[in-house]
Amino acid sequence: MDKQIEKLLNDQVKFEADASMQYLAMASWADENGYNGIADFFYKQSEEERLHMTKLVKFINERSGKVLIPQLDKPKSDYSSINELFEAFLASEMFVTQQVNHVIHECLQHKDYNVHNFMQWYVTEQLEEEATARTLLDKLNIIGSDKSGHYLFDRDINQITAVTPEE
Ligand code: FEO
């Protein structure tokens, strides 16, 4: 495997792992503050990001590359509101999308069509996750600071996220 592509894939391992830990911290914050629906949502997101990370680790090994399990950034653990929480969620997903696009761009430069093909799964995944984050943030912007609105949002979050943008 091209050394530069290998490094980019290892960077991506870290970004996915950072997202997993960030969402775990978000879940824990939500749990602590009585938002059980939001906590469940982020516990699940954290698990998903862990799978994204593992998929990369396995792929690098299959291609006889060298995996470097990274040291992670300390996740942010305090939020002033659930609006801030979901703004951070969208920002995190947008960052990951940007990095996925960067890997794909470099694959084309290096003519590594195998990795390029593998990364398409992440493109689709990011589209879905960004759409979910935007949908949730749109709802929160409608609700504003209304406490009963937050109560209903927390209660209904799984139904909101079950609706895909195509539906
Ligand atoms: Fe796997 Fe949503 O980053």
Coordinates of N, CA and C and ligand atoms in Angstrom, one line a residue:
M1 N 0.8 -1.2 0.0 CA 0.0 0.0 0.0 C 0.9 1.3 0.0
D2 N 0.5 2.2 -0.8 CA 1.2 3.5 -0.9 C 1.3 4.1 0.6
K3 N 2.5 4.5 1.0 CA 2.7 5.0 2.3 C 1.8 6.2 2.7
Q4 N 1.6 7.1 1.7 CA 0.8 8.3 2.0 C -0.6 7.9 2.2
I5 N -1.1 7.0 1.4 CA -2.5 6.5 1.5 C -2.7 5.8 2.9
E6 N -1.7 5.0 3.2 CA -1.7 4.3 4.5 C -1.8 5.3 5.7
K7 N -1.0 6.3 5.5 CA -1.0 7.4 6.6 C -2.4 8.0 6.7
L8 N -3.0 8.3 5.5 CA -4.3 8.9 5.5 C -5.4 8.0 6.1
L9 N -5.3 6.7 5.8 CA -6.2 5.8 6.4 C -6.1 5.7 7.9
N10 N -4.8 5.7 8.4 CA -4.6 5.7 9.8 C -5.1 7.0 10.5
D11 N -5.0 8.1 9.8 CA -5.5 9.4 10.3 C -7.1 9.2 10.5
Q12 N -7.6 8.5 9.5 CA -9.1 8.3 9.5 C -9.5 7.4 10.6
V13 N -8.7 6.4 11.0 CA -8.9 5.6 12.1 C -9.1 6.5 13.4
K14 N -8.2 7.5 13.5 CA -8.2 8.4 14.6 C -9.5 9.2 14.6
F15 N -9.8 9.8 13.5 CA -11.0 10.6 13.4 C -12.3 9.9 13.8
E16 N -12.4 8.6 13.3 CA -13.6 7.8 13.7 C -13.6 7.5 15.2
A17 N -12.4 7.2 15.7 CA -12.2 6.9 17.1 C -12.5 8.1 18.0
D18 N -12.1 9.3 17.5 CA -12.4 10.5 18.3 C -13.9 10.8 18.3
A19 N -14.5 10.5 17.1 CA -16.0 10.7 17.0 C -16.7 9.8 18.0
S20 N -16.2 8.5 18.1 CA -16.8 7.6 19.0 C -16.7 8.0 20.4
M21 N -15.6 8.5 20.8 CA -15.4 8.9 22.2 C -16.2 10.2 22.5
Q22 N -16.2 11.1 21.4 CA -16.9 12.4 21.6 C -18.4 12.1 21.8
Y23 N -19.0 11.1 21.1 CA -20.4 10.8 21.2 C -20.7 10.1 22.5
L24 N -19.7 9.3 23.0 CA -19.9 8.7 24.3 C -19.9 9.7 25.4
A25 N -19.1 10.8 25.3 CA -19.1 11.9 26.2 C -20.5 12.6 26.1
M26 N -21.0 12.8 24.9 CA -22.3 13.4 24.7 C -23.4 12.6 25.3
A27 N -23.3 11.3 25.1 CA -24.3 10.4 25.7 C -24.3 10.5 27.2
S28 N -23.2 10.5 27.8 CA -23.0 10.6 29.2 C -23.6 11.9 29.8
W29 N -23.3 13.0 29.1 CA -23.8 14.4 29.5 C -25.3 14.3 29.4
A30 N -25.9 13.8 28.4 CA -27.3 13.7 28.2 C -28.0 12.9 29.3
D31 N -27.3 11.7 29.6 CA -27.8 10.9 30.7 C -27.8 11.6 32.0
E32 N -26.7 12.3 32.3 CA -26.5 13.1 33.6 C -27.6 14.2 33.7
N33 N -28.0 14.7 32.6 CA -29.0 15.8 32.6 C -30.4 15.4 32.3
G34 N -30.7 14.1 32.4 CA -32.1 13.6 32.3 C -32.6 13.5 30.9
Y35 N -31.8 13.6 29.9 CA -32.3 13.4 28.5 C -32.0 11.9 28.1
N36 N -32.9 11.0 28.5 CA -32.6 9.6 28.3 C -32.6 9.2 26.8
G37 N -33.6 9.8 26.1 CA -33.7 9.5 24.6 C -32.4 10.0 23.9
I38 N -32.0 11.2 24.2 CA -30.8 11.7 23.5 C -29.6 10.9 23.9
A39 N -29.5 10.5 25.2 CA -28.4 9.6 25.6 C -28.4 8.3 24.8
D40 N -29.5 7.7 24.7 CA -29.6 6.4 23.9 C -29.1 6.7 22.4
F41 N -29.5 7.8 21.9 CA -29.1 8.2 20.5 C -27.6 8.3 20.4
F42 N -27.0 8.9 21.4 CA -25.5 9.1 21.3 C -24.7 7.8 21.7
Y43 N -25.3 7.0 22.6 CA -24.6 5.7 22.8 C -24.6 4.9 21.5
K44 N -25.7 4.9 20.8 CA -25.7 4.2 19.5 C -24.8 4.8 18.5
Q45 N -24.7 6.1 18.4 CA -23.8 6.8 17.5 C -22.4 6.4 17.8
S46 N -22.1 6.4 19.1 CA -20.7 6.1 19.6 C -20.3 4.7 19.1
E47 N -21.3 3.7 19.2 CA -21.0 2.4 18.8 C -20.8 2.3 17.3
E48 N -21.6 3.1 16.5 CA -21.4 3.1 15.1 C -20.1 3.6 14.6
E49 N -19.6 4.7 15.3 CA -18.3 5.2 14.9 C -17.2 4.2 15.3
R50 N -17.4 3.5 16.3 CA -16.4 2.5 16.7 C -16.4 1.4 15.5
L51 N -17.5 1.1 15.0 CA -17.5 0.1 13.9 C -16.8 0.7 12.6
H52 N -17.0 2.0 12.4 CA -16.4 2.7 11.3 C -14.9 2.6 11.4
M53 N -14.4 2.8 12.7 CA -13.0 2.7 13.0 C -12.5 1.3 12.7
T54 N -13.2 0.3 13.3 CA -12.7 -1.1 13.2 C -12.7 -1.5 11.7
K55 N -13.7 -1.1 10.9 CA -13.7 -1.4 9.5 C -12.4 -1.0 8.8
L56 N -12.0 0.2 9.2 CA -10.7 0.8 8.6 C -9.5 -0.1 9.0
V57 N -9.5 -0.4 10.3 CA -8.3 -1.2 10.9 C -8.2 -2.5 10.1
K58 N -9.4 -3.2 10.0 CA -9.4 -4.5 9.3 C -9.0 -4.3 7.8
F59 N -9.4 -3.3 7.2 CA -9.1 -3.0 5.8 C -7.6 -2.8 5.6
I60 N -7.0 -2.0 6.4 CA -5.6 -1.7 6.3 C -4.8 -3.0 6.5
N61 N -5.2 -3.8 7.5 CA -4.5 -5.1 7.7 C -4.7 -6.1 6.5
E62 N -5.9 -6.1 5.9 CA -6.1 -6.9 4.8 C -5.2 -6.6 3.6
R63 N -4.9 -5.3 3.5 CA -4.1 -4.8 2.4 C -2.6 -4.8 2.8
S64 N -2.3 -5.5 3.9 CA -0.9 -5.6 4.4 C -0.3 -4.3 4.8
G65 N -1.1 -3.3 5.2 CA -0.6 -2.1 5.7 C -0.3 -2.2 7.1
K66 N 0.3 -1.1 7.7 CA 0.6 -1.1 9.1 C -0.4 -0.2 9.8
V67 N -1.2 -0.8 10.8 CA -2.1 0.0 11.5 C -1.4 0.6 12.7
L68 N -1.7 1.9 13.0 CA -1.2 2.6 14.2 C -2.4 3.0 15.0
I69 N -2.6 2.2 16.1 CA -3.7 2.6 17.0 C -3.4 3.9 17.7
P70 N -4.2 4.9 17.5 CA -3.8 6.3 17.9 C -4.2 6.6 19.3
Q71 N -3.5 7.6 19.8 CA -3.8 8.3 21.1 C -5.0 9.3 20.7
L72 N -6.0 9.3 21.6 CA -7.2 10.1 21.2 C -7.2 11.5 21.9
D73 N -7.9 12.4 21.2 CA -8.1 13.7 21.9 C -9.1 13.6 23.0
K74 N -9.0 14.4 24.0 CA -9.9 14.4 25.1 C -11.2 15.0 24.7
P75 N -12.3 14.2 24.8 CA -13.6 14.8 24.3 C -14.2 15.9 25.1
K76 N -14.9 16.8 24.5 CA -15.6 17.9 25.3 C -16.7 17.2 26.1
S77 N -16.8 17.5 27.4 CA -17.8 16.8 28.2 C -18.9 17.7 28.8
D78 N -18.8 19.0 28.6 CA -19.8 19.9 29.1 C -20.5 20.7 28.0
Y79 N -21.8 20.8 28.1 CA -22.6 21.6 27.1 C -23.5 22.5 27.8
S80 N -23.8 23.7 27.3 CA -24.7 24.6 27.9 C -26.1 24.3 27.6
S81 N -26.4 23.5 26.5 CA -27.7 23.2 26.1 C -27.7 22.0 25.2
I82 N -28.9 21.5 24.9 CA -29.0 20.4 23.9 C -28.8 21.0 22.5
N83 N -29.1 22.3 22.3 CA -28.8 22.9 21.0 C -27.3 22.9 20.7
E84 N -26.5 23.3 21.8 CA -25.1 23.2 21.6 C -24.5 21.8 21.3
L85 N -25.2 20.9 22.0 CA -24.8 19.5 21.8 C -25.0 19.0 20.4
F86 N -26.1 19.4 19.8 CA -26.4 19.0 18.4 C -25.6 19.8 17.4
E87 N -25.3 21.1 17.7 CA -24.4 21.8 16.9 C -23.0 21.2 16.8
A88 N -22.5 20.7 17.9 CA -21.2 20.0 18.0 C -21.3 18.7 17.2
F89 N -22.5 18.0 17.3 CA -22.6 16.8 16.5 C -22.5 17.0 15.0
L90 N -23.2 18.1 14.5 CA -23.2 18.4 13.1 C -21.7 18.8 12.7
A91 N -21.1 19.6 13.5 CA -19.7 20.0 13.2 C -18.8 18.8 13.1
S92 N -19.0 17.9 14.0 CA -18.1 16.7 14.0 C -18.3 15.9 12.7
E93 N -19.6 15.7 12.3 CA -19.9 14.9 11.1 C -19.3 15.6 9.9
M94 N -19.5 17.0 9.9 CA -19.0 17.8 8.7 C -17.4 17.6 8.6
F95 N -16.8 17.6 9.8 CA -15.3 17.4 9.8 C -14.9 16.1 9.2
V96 N -15.6 15.0 9.6 CA -15.3 13.7 9.1 C -15.6 13.6 7.6
T97 N -16.6 14.2 7.2 CA -16.9 14.2 5.7 C -15.8 14.8 4.9
Q98 N -15.3 16.0 5.5 CA -14.2 16.7 4.8 C -13.0 15.8 4.7
Q99 N -12.7 15.0 5.8 CA -11.5 14.1 5.8 C -11.7 13.0 4.8
V100 N -12.9 12.4 4.8 CA -13.2 11.3 3.9 C -13.0 11.8 2.4
N101 N -13.5 13.0 2.1 CA -13.3 13.6 0.8 C -11.8 13.8 0.5
H102 N -11.0 14.1 1.5 CA -9.6 14.3 1.3 C -8.9 13.0 1.0
V103 N -9.3 11.9 1.7 CA -8.7 10.6 1.4 C -9.0 10.2 -0.1
I104 N -10.3 10.4 -0.5 CA -10.7 10.1 -1.8 C -10.0 10.9 -2.9
H105 N -9.8 12.1 -2.6 CA -9.0 13.0 -3.5 C -7.6 12.4 -3.7
E106 N -7.0 12.1 -2.6 CA -5.6 11.6 -2.6 C -5.5 10.2 -3.3
C107 N -6.6 9.4 -3.1 CA -6.6 8.1 -3.8 C -6.6 8.3 -5.3
L108 N -7.3 9.3 -5.8 CA -7.3 9.5 -7.2 C -6.0 10.0 -7.7
Q109 N -5.3 10.9 -6.9 CA -4.0 11.4 -7.3 C -3.0 10.2 -7.4
H110 N -3.1 9.3 -6.4 CA -2.2 8.2 -6.4 C -2.7 6.9 -7.2
K111 N -3.8 7.1 -7.9 CA -4.4 6.0 -8.7 C -4.6 4.8 -7.9
D112 N -5.0 4.9 -6.6 CA -5.3 3.8 -5.8 C -6.9 3.6 -5.8
Y113 N -7.3 2.8 -6.8 CA -8.8 2.7 -7.0 C -9.4 1.7 -6.1
N114 N -8.6 0.8 -5.5 CA -9.1 -0.1 -4.5 C -9.5 0.6 -3.2
V115 N -8.6 1.5 -2.7 CA -9.0 2.3 -1.5 C -10.1 3.2 -1.9
H116 N -10.0 3.8 -3.0 CA -11.1 4.7 -3.5 C -12.4 4.0 -3.4
N117 N -12.5 2.8 -3.9 CA -13.7 2.0 -3.9 C -14.2 1.7 -2.5
F118 N -13.2 1.3 -1.6 CA -13.5 1.1 -0.2 C -14.1 2.3 0.5
M119 N -13.6 3.5 0.2 CA -14.0 4.7 0.8 C -15.4 5.2 0.4
Q120 N -15.9 4.6 -0.7 CA -17.3 5.0 -1.1 C -18.3 4.7 0.0
W121 N -18.1 3.6 0.7 CA -19.0 3.2 1.8 C -19.1 4.4 2.8
Y122 N -18.0 5.0 3.1 CA -17.9 6.1 4.1 C -18.6 7.4 3.5
V123 N -18.6 7.5 2.2 CA -19.3 8.7 1.6 C -20.8 8.6 1.8
T124 N -21.3 7.4 1.6 CA -22.7 7.1 1.8 C -23.1 7.3 3.3
E125 N -22.3 6.7 4.1 CA -22.5 6.8 5.6 C -22.5 8.3 6.0
Q126 N -21.6 9.1 5.5 CA -21.5 10.5 5.9 C -22.7 11.3 5.5
L127 N -23.2 11.0 4.3 CA -24.4 11.6 3.7 C -25.5 11.4 4.7
E128 N -25.7 10.2 5.1 CA -26.8 9.8 6.0 C -26.6 10.5 7.4
E129 N -25.4 10.5 7.9 CA -25.2 11.0 9.3 C -25.3 12.5 9.3
E130 N -24.8 13.2 8.2 CA -25.0 14.7 8.2 C -26.5 15.0 8.0
A131 N -27.2 14.3 7.3 CA -28.6 14.5 7.1 C -29.4 14.4 8.4
T132 N -29.0 13.4 9.2 CA -29.6 13.1 10.5 C -29.3 14.3 11.4
A133 N -28.0 14.7 11.4 CA -27.6 15.8 12.3 C -28.4 17.1 11.9
R134 N -28.5 17.4 10.6 CA -29.2 18.6 10.2 C -30.7 18.6 10.5
T135 N -31.3 17.4 10.4 CA -32.7 17.2 10.7 C -33.0 17.5 12.2
L136 N -32.1 17.0 13.0 CA -32.3 17.2 14.5 C -32.0 18.6 14.8
L137 N -31.0 19.2 14.3 CA -30.7 20.6 14.6 C -31.9 21.6 14.1
D138 N -32.4 21.3 12.9 CA -33.6 22.0 12.4 C -34.7 22.0 13.4
K139 N -35.0 20.8 13.9 CA -36.1 20.7 14.9 C -35.8 21.5 16.1
L140 N -34.6 21.4 16.6 CA -34.2 22.2 17.8 C -34.3 23.7 17.6
N141 N -33.9 24.1 16.4 CA -34.0 25.5 16.1 C -35.5 26.0 16.1
I142 N -36.4 25.1 15.7 CA -37.8 25.5 15.8 C -38.3 25.6 17.3
I143 N -37.8 24.6 18.0 CA -38.2 24.5 19.5 C -37.6 25.7 20.3
G144 N -36.4 26.1 19.9 CA -35.7 27.2 20.7 C -35.4 26.8 22.1
S145 N -35.8 27.6 23.1 CA -35.4 27.3 24.4 C -36.6 26.8 25.2
D146 N -37.7 26.4 24.5 CA -38.9 25.9 25.2 C -38.7 24.6 25.9
K147 N -38.8 24.5 27.2 CA -38.5 23.3 27.9 C -39.4 22.1 27.6
S148 N -40.7 22.4 27.4 CA -41.6 21.3 27.0 C -41.3 20.8 25.6
G149 N -40.8 21.6 24.8 CA -40.3 21.2 23.4 C -39.1 20.3 23.6
H150 N -38.2 20.6 24.5 CA -37.0 19.8 24.7 C -37.4 18.4 25.2
Y151 N -38.5 18.4 26.1 CA -39.0 17.2 26.7 C -39.5 16.3 25.6
L152 N -40.3 16.8 24.6 CA -40.8 16.1 23.5 C -39.7 15.6 22.6
F153 N -38.8 16.5 22.3 CA -37.7 16.2 21.4 C -36.9 14.9 22.0
D154 N -36.6 14.9 23.3 CA -35.9 13.8 23.9 C -36.8 12.5 23.8
R155 N -38.1 12.7 24.0 CA -39.0 11.5 24.0 C -39.0 10.9 22.6
D156 N -39.0 11.8 21.6 CA -39.3 11.4 20.2 C -38.1 11.3 19.3
I157 N -36.9 11.4 19.8 CA -35.7 11.5 19.0 C -35.6 10.3 18.1
N158 N -35.9 9.1 18.6 CA -35.7 7.9 17.7 C -36.7 7.9 16.6
Q159 N -37.9 8.5 16.8 CA -38.8 8.6 15.6 C -38.4 9.6 14.6
I160 N -37.8 10.7 15.1 CA -37.3 11.7 14.2 C -36.2 11.2 13.3
T161 N -35.3 10.4 13.9 CA -34.1 9.9 13.2 C -34.5 8.7 12.3
A162 N -35.6 8.1 12.6 CA -36.1 7.0 11.8 C -36.5 7.4 10.4
V163 N -36.8 8.7 10.2 CA -37.3 9.3 8.9 C -36.1 9.7 8.2
T164 N -35.9 9.0 7.0 CA -34.7 9.4 6.2 C -35.1 10.6 5.3
P165 N -34.2 11.3 4.7 CA -34.5 12.5 3.9 C -35.3 12.2 2.7
E166 N -35.2 10.9 2.2 CA -35.9 10.5 0.9 C -37.4 10.3 1.2
E167 N -37.7 10.1 2.5 CA -39.1 9.7 2.8 C -40.0 10.9 2.8
Ligands
FEO1 FE1 -17.9 7.7 10.9 FE2 -19.8 9.8 11.1 O1 -18.1 9.5 11.1

